[in-house]
PDB file of C-alpha atoms in Angstrom:
ATOM      1  CA  UNK A   1     112.183  95.821 168.640  1.00 67.00           C
ATOM      2  CA  UNK A   2     114.332  98.059 166.725  1.00 95.00           C
ATOM      3  CA  UNK A   3     113.049  98.935 163.410  1.00 98.00           C
ATOM      4  CA  UNK A   4     114.385 101.095 160.571  1.00 98.00           C
ATOM      5  CA  UNK A   5     112.339 102.582 157.844  1.00 98.00           C
ATOM      6  CA  UNK A   6     113.855 103.678 154.489  1.00 98.00           C
ATOM      7  CA  UNK A   7     111.616 106.105 152.454  1.00 98.00           C
ATOM      8  CA  UNK A   8     112.970 106.719 148.936  1.00 98.00           C
ATOM      9  CA  UNK A   9     112.134 110.145 147.393  1.00 98.00           C
ATOM     10  CA  UNK A  10     113.173 111.439 144.101  1.00 96.00           C
ATOM     11  CA  UNK A  11     111.347 114.700 142.734  1.00 95.00           C
ATOM     12  CA  UNK A  12     108.325 113.966 145.173  1.00 96.00           C
ATOM     13  CA  UNK A  13     107.260 117.394 146.271  1.00 96.00           C
ATOM     14  CA  UNK A  14     103.654 116.535 145.296  1.00 94.00           C
ATOM     15  CA  UNK A  15     103.333 113.315 146.999  1.00 96.00           C
ATOM     16  CA  UNK A  16     106.097 113.367 150.049  1.00 98.00           C
ATOM     17  CA  UNK A  17     103.676 114.854 152.566  1.00 98.00           C
ATOM     18  CA  UNK A  18     100.914 112.507 151.940  1.00 98.00           C
ATOM     19  CA  UNK A  19     103.284 109.738 152.077  1.00 98.00           C
ATOM     20  CA  UNK A  20     104.792 110.832 155.515  1.00 98.00           C
ATOM     21  CA  UNK A  21     101.287 111.672 156.742  1.00 98.00           C
ATOM     22  CA  UNK A  22     100.210 108.091 156.041  1.00 98.00           C
ATOM     23  CA  UNK A  23     102.915 106.334 158.239  1.00 98.00           C
ATOM     24  CA  UNK A  24     103.214 106.229 162.149  1.00 97.00           C
ATOM     25  CA  UNK A  25     106.146 108.698 162.424  1.00 98.00           C
ATOM     26  CA  UNK A  26     105.840 108.539 166.310  1.00 96.00           C
ATOM     27  CA  UNK A  27     106.004 104.687 166.528  1.00 97.00           C
ATOM     28  CA  UNK A  28     108.158 103.687 169.378  1.00 96.00           C
ATOM     29  CA  UNK A  29     111.579 102.042 168.564  1.00 97.00           C
ATOM     30  CA  UNK A  30     111.504 103.139 164.979  1.00 98.00           C
ATOM     31  CA  UNK A  31     114.022 105.378 162.984  1.00 98.00           C
ATOM     32  CA  UNK A  32     112.899 106.770 159.809  1.00 98.00           C
ATOM     33  CA  UNK A  33     115.115 107.731 157.124  1.00 98.00           C
ATOM     34  CA  UNK A  34     113.741 109.935 154.202  1.00 98.00           C
ATOM     35  CA  UNK A  35     116.138 109.296 151.475  1.00 98.00           C
ATOM     36  CA  UNK A  36     115.763 112.213 149.011  1.00 98.00           C
ATOM     37  CA  UNK A  37     118.102 111.380 146.163  1.00 98.00           C
ATOM     38  CA  UNK A  38     119.002 113.215 142.941  1.00 97.00           C
ATOM     39  CA  UNK A  39     116.337 115.832 143.585  1.00 96.00           C
ATOM     40  CA  UNK A  40     116.041 119.509 142.543  1.00 96.00           C
ATOM     41  CA  UNK A  41     112.391 120.375 143.736  1.00 96.00           C
ATOM     42  CA  UNK A  42     111.243 121.002 147.288  1.00 98.00           C
ATOM     43  CA  UNK A  43     111.014 117.417 148.383  1.00 98.00           C
ATOM     44  CA  UNK A  44     113.834 118.047 151.110  1.00 98.00           C
ATOM     45  CA  UNK A  45     112.113 121.183 152.484  1.00 98.00           C
ATOM     46  CA  UNK A  46     108.695 119.511 152.691  1.00 98.00           C
ATOM     47  CA  UNK A  47     109.926 116.442 154.504  1.00 98.00           C
ATOM     48  CA  UNK A  48     111.837 118.379 156.844  1.00 98.00           C
ATOM     49  CA  UNK A  49     108.810 120.546 157.852  1.00 98.00           C
ATOM     50  CA  UNK A  50     106.733 117.387 158.312  1.00 98.00           C
ATOM     51  CA  UNK A  51     109.489 115.781 160.312  1.00 98.00           C
ATOM     52  CA  UNK A  52     109.573 118.793 162.704  1.00 97.00           C
ATOM     53  CA  UNK A  53     111.730 118.262 165.939  1.00 97.00           C
ATOM     54  CA  UNK A  54     111.345 114.323 165.713  1.00 97.00           C
ATOM     55  CA  UNK A  55     115.078 113.368 166.128  1.00 97.00           C
ATOM     56  CA  UNK A  56     114.333 109.769 164.881  1.00 98.00           C
ATOM     57  CA  UNK A  57     112.784 111.106 161.620  1.00 98.00           C
ATOM     58  CA  UNK A  58     116.220 111.971 159.351  1.00 98.00           C
ATOM     59  CA  UNK A  59     115.849 113.636 156.187  1.00 98.00           C
ATOM     60  CA  UNK A  60     118.823 112.831 154.054  1.00 98.00           C
ATOM     61  CA  UNK A  61     119.606 115.179 151.134  1.00 98.00           C
ATOM     62  CA  UNK A  62     121.508 112.868 148.640  1.00 98.00           C
ATOM     63  CA  UNK A  63     123.004 114.669 145.709  1.00 96.00           C
ATOM     64  CA  UNK A  64     123.393 111.395 143.542  1.00 94.00           C
ATOM     65  CA  UNK A  65     120.209 109.987 142.290  1.00 92.00           C
ATOM     66  CA  UNK A  66     119.365 106.303 141.652  1.00 95.00           C
ATOM     67  CA  UNK A  67     117.063 104.094 143.885  1.00 97.00           C
ATOM     68  CA  UNK A  68     119.455 101.205 143.926  1.00 98.00           C
ATOM     69  CA  UNK A  69     122.434 103.296 144.722  1.00 98.00           C
ATOM     70  CA  UNK A  70     120.528 104.837 147.481  1.00 98.00           C
ATOM     71  CA  UNK A  71     119.333 101.397 148.734  1.00 98.00           C
ATOM     72  CA  UNK A  72     122.773 100.367 149.087  1.00 98.00           C
ATOM     73  CA  UNK A  73     123.641 103.539 151.053  1.00 98.00           C
ATOM     74  CA  UNK A  74     120.954 102.803 153.395  1.00 98.00           C
ATOM     75  CA  UNK A  75     121.766  99.148 154.062  1.00 98.00           C
ATOM     76  CA  UNK A  76     125.628  99.564 154.325  1.00 98.00           C
ATOM     77  CA  UNK A  77     126.242 103.105 155.715  1.00 98.00           C
ATOM     78  CA  UNK A  78     122.881 104.306 157.635  1.00 98.00           C
ATOM     79  CA  UNK A  79     121.835 101.201 159.291  1.00 97.00           C
ATOM     80  CA  UNK A  80     123.326 100.041 162.688  1.00 93.00           C
ATOM     81  CA  UNK A  81     123.401  96.209 161.851  1.00 92.00           C
ATOM     82  CA  UNK A  82     121.389  95.567 164.944  1.00 93.00           C
ATOM     83  CA  UNK A  83     117.772  96.175 163.587  1.00 97.00           C
ATOM     84  CA  UNK A  84     115.229  93.499 164.076  1.00 97.00           C
ATOM     85  CA  UNK A  85     113.378  94.527 160.675  1.00 98.00           C
ATOM     86  CA  UNK A  86     114.010  96.998 158.134  1.00 98.00           C
ATOM     87  CA  UNK A  87     111.002  98.270 156.017  1.00 98.00           C
ATOM     88  CA  UNK A  88     111.562  99.858 152.487  1.00 98.00           C
ATOM     89  CA  UNK A  89     108.994 101.984 150.855  1.00 98.00           C
ATOM     90  CA  UNK A  90     108.603 104.647 148.023  1.00 98.00           C
ATOM     91  CA  UNK A  91     108.036 108.347 148.905  1.00 98.00           C
ATOM     92  CA  UNK A  92     105.003 108.513 146.559  1.00 96.00           C
ATOM     93  CA  UNK A  93     103.082 105.605 148.235  1.00 97.00           C
ATOM     94  CA  UNK A  94     100.592 106.122 151.020  1.00 98.00           C
ATOM     95  CA  UNK A  95     100.698 103.337 153.431  1.00 98.00           C
ATOM     96  CA  UNK A  96      97.530 101.719 154.880  1.00 98.00           C
ATOM     97  CA  UNK A  97      97.252 101.843 158.782  1.00 98.00           C
ATOM     98  CA  UNK A  98      98.799  98.874 160.721  1.00 98.00           C
ATOM     99  CA  UNK A  99     101.088  97.939 157.654  1.00 98.00           C
ATOM    100  CA  UNK A 100     104.484  98.200 159.489  1.00 98.00           C
ATOM    101  CA  UNK A 101     103.185  96.249 162.458  1.00 98.00           C
ATOM    102  CA  UNK A 102     101.504  93.606 160.106  1.00 98.00           C
ATOM    103  CA  UNK A 103     104.902  93.281 158.067  1.00 98.00           C
ATOM    104  CA  UNK A 104     106.916  92.893 161.291  1.00 98.00           C
ATOM    105  CA  UNK A 105     104.547  90.419 162.865  1.00 98.00           C
ATOM    106  CA  UNK A 106     104.776  88.120 159.764  1.00 98.00           C
ATOM    107  CA  UNK A 107     108.562  88.197 159.859  1.00 98.00           C
ATOM    108  CA  UNK A 108     108.492  87.275 163.518  1.00 97.00           C
ATOM    109  CA  UNK A 109     106.000  84.670 163.064  1.00 98.00           C
ATOM    110  CA  UNK A 110     107.931  83.110 160.174  1.00 98.00           C
ATOM    111  CA  UNK A 111     111.497  82.799 161.260  1.00 96.00           C
ATOM    112  CA  UNK A 112     112.411  81.047 158.033  1.00 97.00           C
ATOM    113  CA  UNK A 113     111.287  84.025 155.824  1.00 98.00           C
ATOM    114  CA  UNK A 114     113.680  86.772 154.789  1.00 98.00           C
ATOM    115  CA  UNK A 115     111.111  89.204 153.423  1.00 98.00           C
ATOM    116  CA  UNK A 116     107.384  90.116 153.473  1.00 98.00           C
ATOM    117  CA  UNK A 117     105.671  92.073 150.665  1.00 98.00           C
ATOM    118  CA  UNK A 118     103.031  94.982 151.218  1.00 98.00           C
ATOM    119  CA  UNK A 119     100.067  94.538 149.027  1.00 98.00           C
ATOM    120  CA  UNK A 120      98.687  96.975 146.505  1.00 97.00           C
ATOM    121  CA  UNK A 121      95.372  98.314 147.507  1.00 97.00           C
ATOM    122  CA  UNK A 122      94.166 100.376 144.457  1.00 95.00           C
ATOM    123  CA  UNK A 123      94.209 100.177 140.667  1.00 90.00           C
ATOM    124  CA  UNK A 124      92.117  98.300 138.151  1.00 89.00           C
ATOM    125  CA  UNK A 125      94.508  95.306 138.078  1.00 92.00           C
ATOM    126  CA  UNK A 126      94.982  95.237 141.918  1.00 95.00           C
ATOM    127  CA  UNK A 127      93.530  91.909 142.409  1.00 96.00           C
ATOM    128  CA  UNK A 128      95.779  90.427 139.624  1.00 97.00           C
ATOM    129  CA  UNK A 129      98.813  92.103 141.246  1.00 95.00           C
ATOM    130  CA  UNK A 130      97.806  90.907 144.663  1.00 97.00           C
ATOM    131  CA  UNK A 131      97.344  87.186 143.546  1.00 97.00           C
ATOM    132  CA  UNK A 132     100.739  87.351 141.679  1.00 96.00           C
ATOM    133  CA  UNK A 133     102.436  88.338 145.002  1.00 96.00           C
ATOM    134  CA  UNK A 134     100.826  85.408 146.651  1.00 97.00           C
ATOM    135  CA  UNK A 135     101.610  82.808 143.897  1.00 97.00           C
ATOM    136  CA  UNK A 136     105.077  84.033 142.795  1.00 96.00           C
ATOM    137  CA  UNK A 137     106.543  85.467 146.160  1.00 96.00           C
ATOM    138  CA  UNK A 138     107.321  88.813 144.492  1.00 97.00           C
ATOM    139  CA  UNK A 139     107.987  92.111 145.995  1.00 98.00           C
ATOM    140  CA  UNK A 140     106.793  95.676 145.109  1.00 97.00           C
ATOM    141  CA  UNK A 141     109.167  98.509 145.855  1.00 97.00           C
ATOM    142  CA  UNK A 142     106.315 100.560 147.216  1.00 97.00           C
ATOM    143  CA  UNK A 143     106.350  98.637 150.585  1.00 98.00           C
ATOM    144  CA  UNK A 144     108.222  95.454 151.747  1.00 98.00           C
ATOM    145  CA  UNK A 145     110.084  94.364 154.961  1.00 98.00           C
ATOM    146  CA  UNK A 146     113.301  92.273 155.343  1.00 98.00           C
ATOM    147  CA  UNK A 147     114.164  90.575 158.529  1.00 98.00           C
ATOM    148  CA  UNK A 148     117.094  92.103 160.602  1.00 98.00           C
ATOM    149  CA  UNK A 149     118.799  88.675 160.234  1.00 98.00           C
ATOM    150  CA  UNK A 150     118.591  88.950 156.556  1.00 98.00           C
ATOM    151  CA  UNK A 151     119.866  92.336 156.423  1.00 98.00           C
ATOM    152  CA  UNK A 152     122.799  91.472 158.539  1.00 97.00           C
ATOM    153  CA  UNK A 153     123.680  88.891 156.148  1.00 98.00           C
ATOM    154  CA  UNK A 154     123.800  91.090 153.376  1.00 98.00           C
ATOM    155  CA  UNK A 155     125.905  93.485 155.145  1.00 98.00           C
ATOM    156  CA  UNK A 156     128.386  90.934 156.299  1.00 97.00           C
ATOM    157  CA  UNK A 157     128.705  89.705 152.791  1.00 97.00           C
ATOM    158  CA  UNK A 158     129.268  93.144 151.282  1.00 98.00           C
ATOM    159  CA  UNK A 159     126.422  92.617 148.844  1.00 98.00           C
ATOM    160  CA  UNK A 160     125.388  95.450 146.881  1.00 98.00           C
ATOM    161  CA  UNK A 161     122.713  96.042 144.108  1.00 98.00           C
ATOM    162  CA  UNK A 162     124.191  97.244 140.868  1.00 98.00           C
ATOM    163  CA  UNK A 163     124.075 101.064 141.181  1.00 98.00           C
ATOM    164  CA  UNK A 164     122.351 101.377 137.808  1.00 98.00           C
ATOM    165  CA  UNK A 165     119.825  98.717 138.485  1.00 98.00           C
ATOM    166  CA  UNK A 166     116.039  99.778 137.563  1.00 96.00           C
ATOM    167  CA  UNK A 167     113.884  98.199 140.309  1.00 89.00           C
ATOM    168  CA  UNK A 168     115.371  96.879 143.654  1.00 94.00           C
ATOM    169  CA  UNK A 169     112.391  94.709 144.417  1.00 97.00           C
ATOM    170  CA  UNK A 170     112.985  92.089 142.012  1.00 97.00           C
ATOM    171  CA  UNK A 171     116.657  91.282 142.905  1.00 98.00           C
ATOM    172  CA  UNK A 172     116.036  91.713 146.467  1.00 98.00           C
ATOM    173  CA  UNK A 173     113.210  89.072 146.156  1.00 98.00           C
ATOM    174  CA  UNK A 174     115.605  86.905 144.434  1.00 98.00           C
ATOM    175  CA  UNK A 175     118.116  87.375 147.206  1.00 98.00           C
ATOM    176  CA  UNK A 176     115.568  86.478 149.711  1.00 98.00           C
ATOM    177  CA  UNK A 177     114.264  83.301 147.963  1.00 98.00           C
ATOM    178  CA  UNK A 178     117.626  82.028 147.492  1.00 98.00           C
ATOM    179  CA  UNK A 179     119.117  83.063 150.842  1.00 98.00           C
ATOM    180  CA  UNK A 180     121.713  84.921 149.009  1.00 98.00           C
ATOM    181  CA  UNK A 181     122.863  81.879 146.939  1.00 98.00           C
ATOM    182  CA  UNK A 182     122.255  81.106 143.303  1.00 98.00           C
ATOM    183  CA  UNK A 183     118.683  80.199 141.801  1.00 97.00           C
ATOM    184  CA  UNK A 184     119.124  76.577 142.583  1.00 97.00           C
ATOM    185  CA  UNK A 185     118.507  77.348 146.290  1.00 98.00           C
ATOM    186  CA  UNK A 186     115.245  79.088 145.547  1.00 98.00           C
ATOM    187  CA  UNK A 187     112.500  78.457 148.295  1.00 98.00           C
ATOM    188  CA  UNK A 188     109.019  80.033 147.865  1.00 96.00           C
ATOM    189  CA  UNK A 189     108.279  80.339 151.543  1.00 97.00           C
ATOM    190  CA  UNK A 190     111.271  82.732 152.225  1.00 98.00           C
ATOM    191  CA  UNK A 191     109.165  85.630 150.790  1.00 98.00           C
ATOM    192  CA  UNK A 192     105.714  86.184 152.587  1.00 98.00           C
ATOM    193  CA  UNK A 193     102.783  87.916 151.056  1.00 98.00           C
ATOM    194  CA  UNK A 194     101.485  90.116 154.079  1.00 98.00           C
ATOM    195  CA  UNK A 195      97.804  90.477 153.858  1.00 98.00           C
ATOM    196  CA  UNK A 196      97.574  93.024 156.667  1.00 98.00           C
ATOM    197  CA  UNK A 197     100.104  95.484 154.775  1.00 98.00           C
ATOM    198  CA  UNK A 198      99.101  97.532 151.955  1.00 98.00           C
ATOM    199  CA  UNK A 199     100.046 100.787 149.951  1.00 98.00           C
ATOM    200  CA  UNK A 200      98.091 103.165 147.785  1.00 97.00           C
ATOM    201  CA  UNK A 201      99.885 104.083 144.609  1.00 92.00           C
ATOM    202  CA  UNK A 202      99.141 107.290 142.503  1.00 85.00           C
ATOM    203  CA  UNK A 203      97.255 106.317 139.435  1.00 78.00           C
ATOM    204  CA  UNK A 204      97.459 107.821 135.916  1.00 69.00           C
ATOM    205  CA  UNK A 205      94.714 110.093 135.312  1.00 67.00           C
ATOM    206  CA  UNK A 206      93.398 111.948 131.977  1.00 66.00           C
ATOM    207  CA  UNK A 207      92.417 114.920 134.215  1.00 68.00           C
ATOM    208  CA  UNK A 208      96.075 115.251 135.563  1.00 68.00           C
ATOM    209  CA  UNK A 209      98.753 115.790 132.734  1.00 69.00           C
ATOM    210  CA  UNK A 210     101.567 115.545 135.069  1.00 69.00           C
ATOM    211  CA  UNK A 211     100.611 111.821 135.407  1.00 70.00           C
ATOM    212  CA  UNK A 212     100.965 111.329 131.655  1.00 70.00           C
ATOM    213  CA  UNK A 213     104.727 112.448 131.828  1.00 77.00           C
ATOM    214  CA  UNK A 214     105.186 110.149 134.811  1.00 77.00           C
ATOM    215  CA  UNK A 215     103.735 107.209 133.177  1.00 83.00           C
ATOM    216  CA  UNK A 216     105.873 107.750 130.033  1.00 88.00           C
ATOM    217  CA  UNK A 217     109.151 107.832 131.903  1.00 90.00           C
ATOM    218  CA  UNK A 218     107.923 104.722 133.847  1.00 89.00           C
ATOM    219  CA  UNK A 219     107.265 102.744 130.711  1.00 94.00           C
ATOM    220  CA  UNK A 220     110.730 103.451 129.397  1.00 96.00           C
ATOM    221  CA  UNK A 221     112.107 102.428 132.639  1.00 96.00           C
ATOM    222  CA  UNK A 222     110.084  99.173 132.566  1.00 96.00           C
ATOM    223  CA  UNK A 223     111.648  98.486 129.310  1.00 98.00           C
ATOM    224  CA  UNK A 224     115.023  99.095 130.512  1.00 98.00           C
ATOM    225  CA  UNK A 225     114.232  96.700 133.486  1.00 98.00           C
ATOM    226  CA  UNK A 226     113.039  94.006 131.074  1.00 98.00           C
ATOM    227  CA  UNK A 227     116.374  93.948 129.453  1.00 98.00           C
ATOM    228  CA  UNK A 228     118.464  94.327 132.728  1.00 98.00           C
ATOM    229  CA  UNK A 229     116.620  91.612 134.098  1.00 98.00           C
ATOM    230  CA  UNK A 230     117.937  89.291 131.401  1.00 98.00           C
ATOM    231  CA  UNK A 231     121.499  89.963 132.598  1.00 98.00           C
ATOM    232  CA  UNK A 232     120.670  89.670 136.115  1.00 98.00           C
ATOM    233  CA  UNK A 233     118.669  86.285 135.801  1.00 98.00           C
ATOM    234  CA  UNK A 234     121.663  84.832 133.981  1.00 98.00           C
ATOM    235  CA  UNK A 235     124.225  85.956 136.720  1.00 98.00           C
ATOM    236  CA  UNK A 236     121.814  84.587 139.428  1.00 98.00           C
ATOM    237  CA  UNK A 237     121.409  81.356 137.715  1.00 98.00           C
ATOM    238  CA  UNK A 238     125.255  80.785 137.274  1.00 97.00           C
ATOM    239  CA  UNK A 239     126.939  82.570 140.180  1.00 97.00           C
ATOM    240  CA  UNK A 240     124.253  84.073 142.462  1.00 98.00           C
ATOM    241  CA  UNK A 241     124.701  87.598 144.026  1.00 98.00           C
ATOM    242  CA  UNK A 242     128.484  87.495 144.278  1.00 97.00           C
ATOM    243  CA  UNK A 243     128.623  87.643 140.325  1.00 98.00           C
ATOM    244  CA  UNK A 244     126.786  90.849 140.121  1.00 98.00           C
ATOM    245  CA  UNK A 245     128.737  93.934 138.954  1.00 98.00           C
ATOM    246  CA  UNK A 246     128.790  97.347 140.362  1.00 98.00           C
ATOM    247  CA  UNK A 247     127.194  98.627 137.335  1.00 98.00           C
ATOM    248  CA  UNK A 248     125.288  96.648 134.776  1.00 98.00           C
ATOM    249  CA  UNK A 249     126.273  98.891 132.108  1.00 98.00           C
ATOM    250  CA  UNK A 250     129.707  97.458 132.273  1.00 98.00           C
ATOM    251  CA  UNK A 251     127.824  94.282 130.639  1.00 98.00           C
ATOM    252  CA  UNK A 252     125.888  96.231 128.155  1.00 98.00           C
ATOM    253  CA  UNK A 253     128.525  95.590 125.250  1.00 96.00           C
ATOM    254  CA  UNK A 254     128.079  91.930 125.421  1.00 97.00           C
ATOM    255  CA  UNK A 255     124.216  91.949 125.609  1.00 98.00           C
ATOM    256  CA  UNK A 256     123.069  94.682 123.381  1.00 98.00           C
ATOM    257  CA  UNK A 257     123.874  93.018 120.050  1.00 97.00           C
ATOM    258  CA  UNK A 258     121.501  90.289 121.072  1.00 96.00           C
ATOM    259  CA  UNK A 259     118.481  92.428 121.834  1.00 97.00           C
ATOM    260  CA  UNK A 260     115.691  93.813 119.558  1.00 97.00           C
ATOM    261  CA  UNK A 261     112.561  95.587 120.461  1.00 98.00           C
ATOM    262  CA  UNK A 262     109.471  93.306 121.220  1.00 97.00           C
ATOM    263  CA  UNK A 263     106.550  93.593 118.804  1.00 96.00           C
ATOM    264  CA  UNK A 264     103.720  96.265 119.198  1.00 95.00           C
ATOM    265  CA  UNK A 265     103.373  99.337 121.405  1.00 92.00           C
ATOM    266  CA  UNK A 266     106.018  97.973 123.923  1.00 95.00           C
ATOM    267  CA  UNK A 267     108.470  98.079 121.098  1.00 97.00           C
ATOM    268  CA  UNK A 268     108.306 101.892 121.210  1.00 96.00           C
ATOM    269  CA  UNK A 269     109.405 101.917 124.746  1.00 97.00           C
ATOM    270  CA  UNK A 270     111.970  99.255 124.201  1.00 98.00           C
ATOM    271  CA  UNK A 271     113.586 101.208 121.361  1.00 98.00           C
ATOM    272  CA  UNK A 272     113.888 104.170 123.570  1.00 97.00           C
ATOM    273  CA  UNK A 273     115.321 101.958 126.534  1.00 98.00           C
ATOM    274  CA  UNK A 274     117.997 100.316 124.181  1.00 98.00           C
ATOM    275  CA  UNK A 275     119.005 103.841 122.999  1.00 97.00           C
ATOM    276  CA  UNK A 276     119.485 104.846 126.582  1.00 97.00           C
ATOM    277  CA  UNK A 277     121.403 101.735 127.336  1.00 98.00           C
ATOM    278  CA  UNK A 278     123.597 102.134 124.317  1.00 97.00           C
ATOM    279  CA  UNK A 279     124.494 105.702 125.799  1.00 95.00           C
ATOM    280  CA  UNK A 280     125.453 104.242 128.989  1.00 93.00           C
ATOM    281  CA  UNK A 281     128.167 101.881 127.740  1.00 80.00           C
TER     282      UNK A 281
END
């Protein structure tokens, strides 16, 4: 079985070695693409050291940043189109043993499914998140798999995530549930919660100030994502994936006047997000 793995890494010099050490780089029939994008630190050098002389572990130094833009590059430019499955993961996650085999086995056993979600394995809200994936059929960008048939359909139709989309996982899950149609075609069973696949994410710690800055940026991104999702949901309801623009910022002018920050602490991050979005129009 031919499998491709996409590992997204942006400024991950602290975590990329741990990430790569956690995955089976010598797994037969598997090609690994380490997609270092928009990075100025030592991520590329560290990844190449870990990859060593393995020809099937390819480290890409991509100058333009952005996970969704890089996702498009992976799907449309780097895949052969003949993969049986494609696994997507983040370069700051550690993957639990057997996860890749479990994702592939679930997709093989359920030919009606387009995607399988890896499960979070740490954090104080881990059980809530795990149950949410089971109930809602979501995906976490840290680890998920897509069937080769589904990826081939995305390629054949030329579908791309908006380059400035924050969070590939929500929109990819919607595509998988609807089989690349509008939301009226939603079928829960097309996305599986894979109990045998898991990831460990870095947690915010009072003892590590570097994680504070990470969390601050993450919360602003979550607010941007909240507003972007309102645009995406509207398009997916009315038109489906074919209606998505190359950049969501091209629609901000119509949407920004309708939006206000939410109450409470979230509103602080909403204001920062809306300021960023106004600057992108």
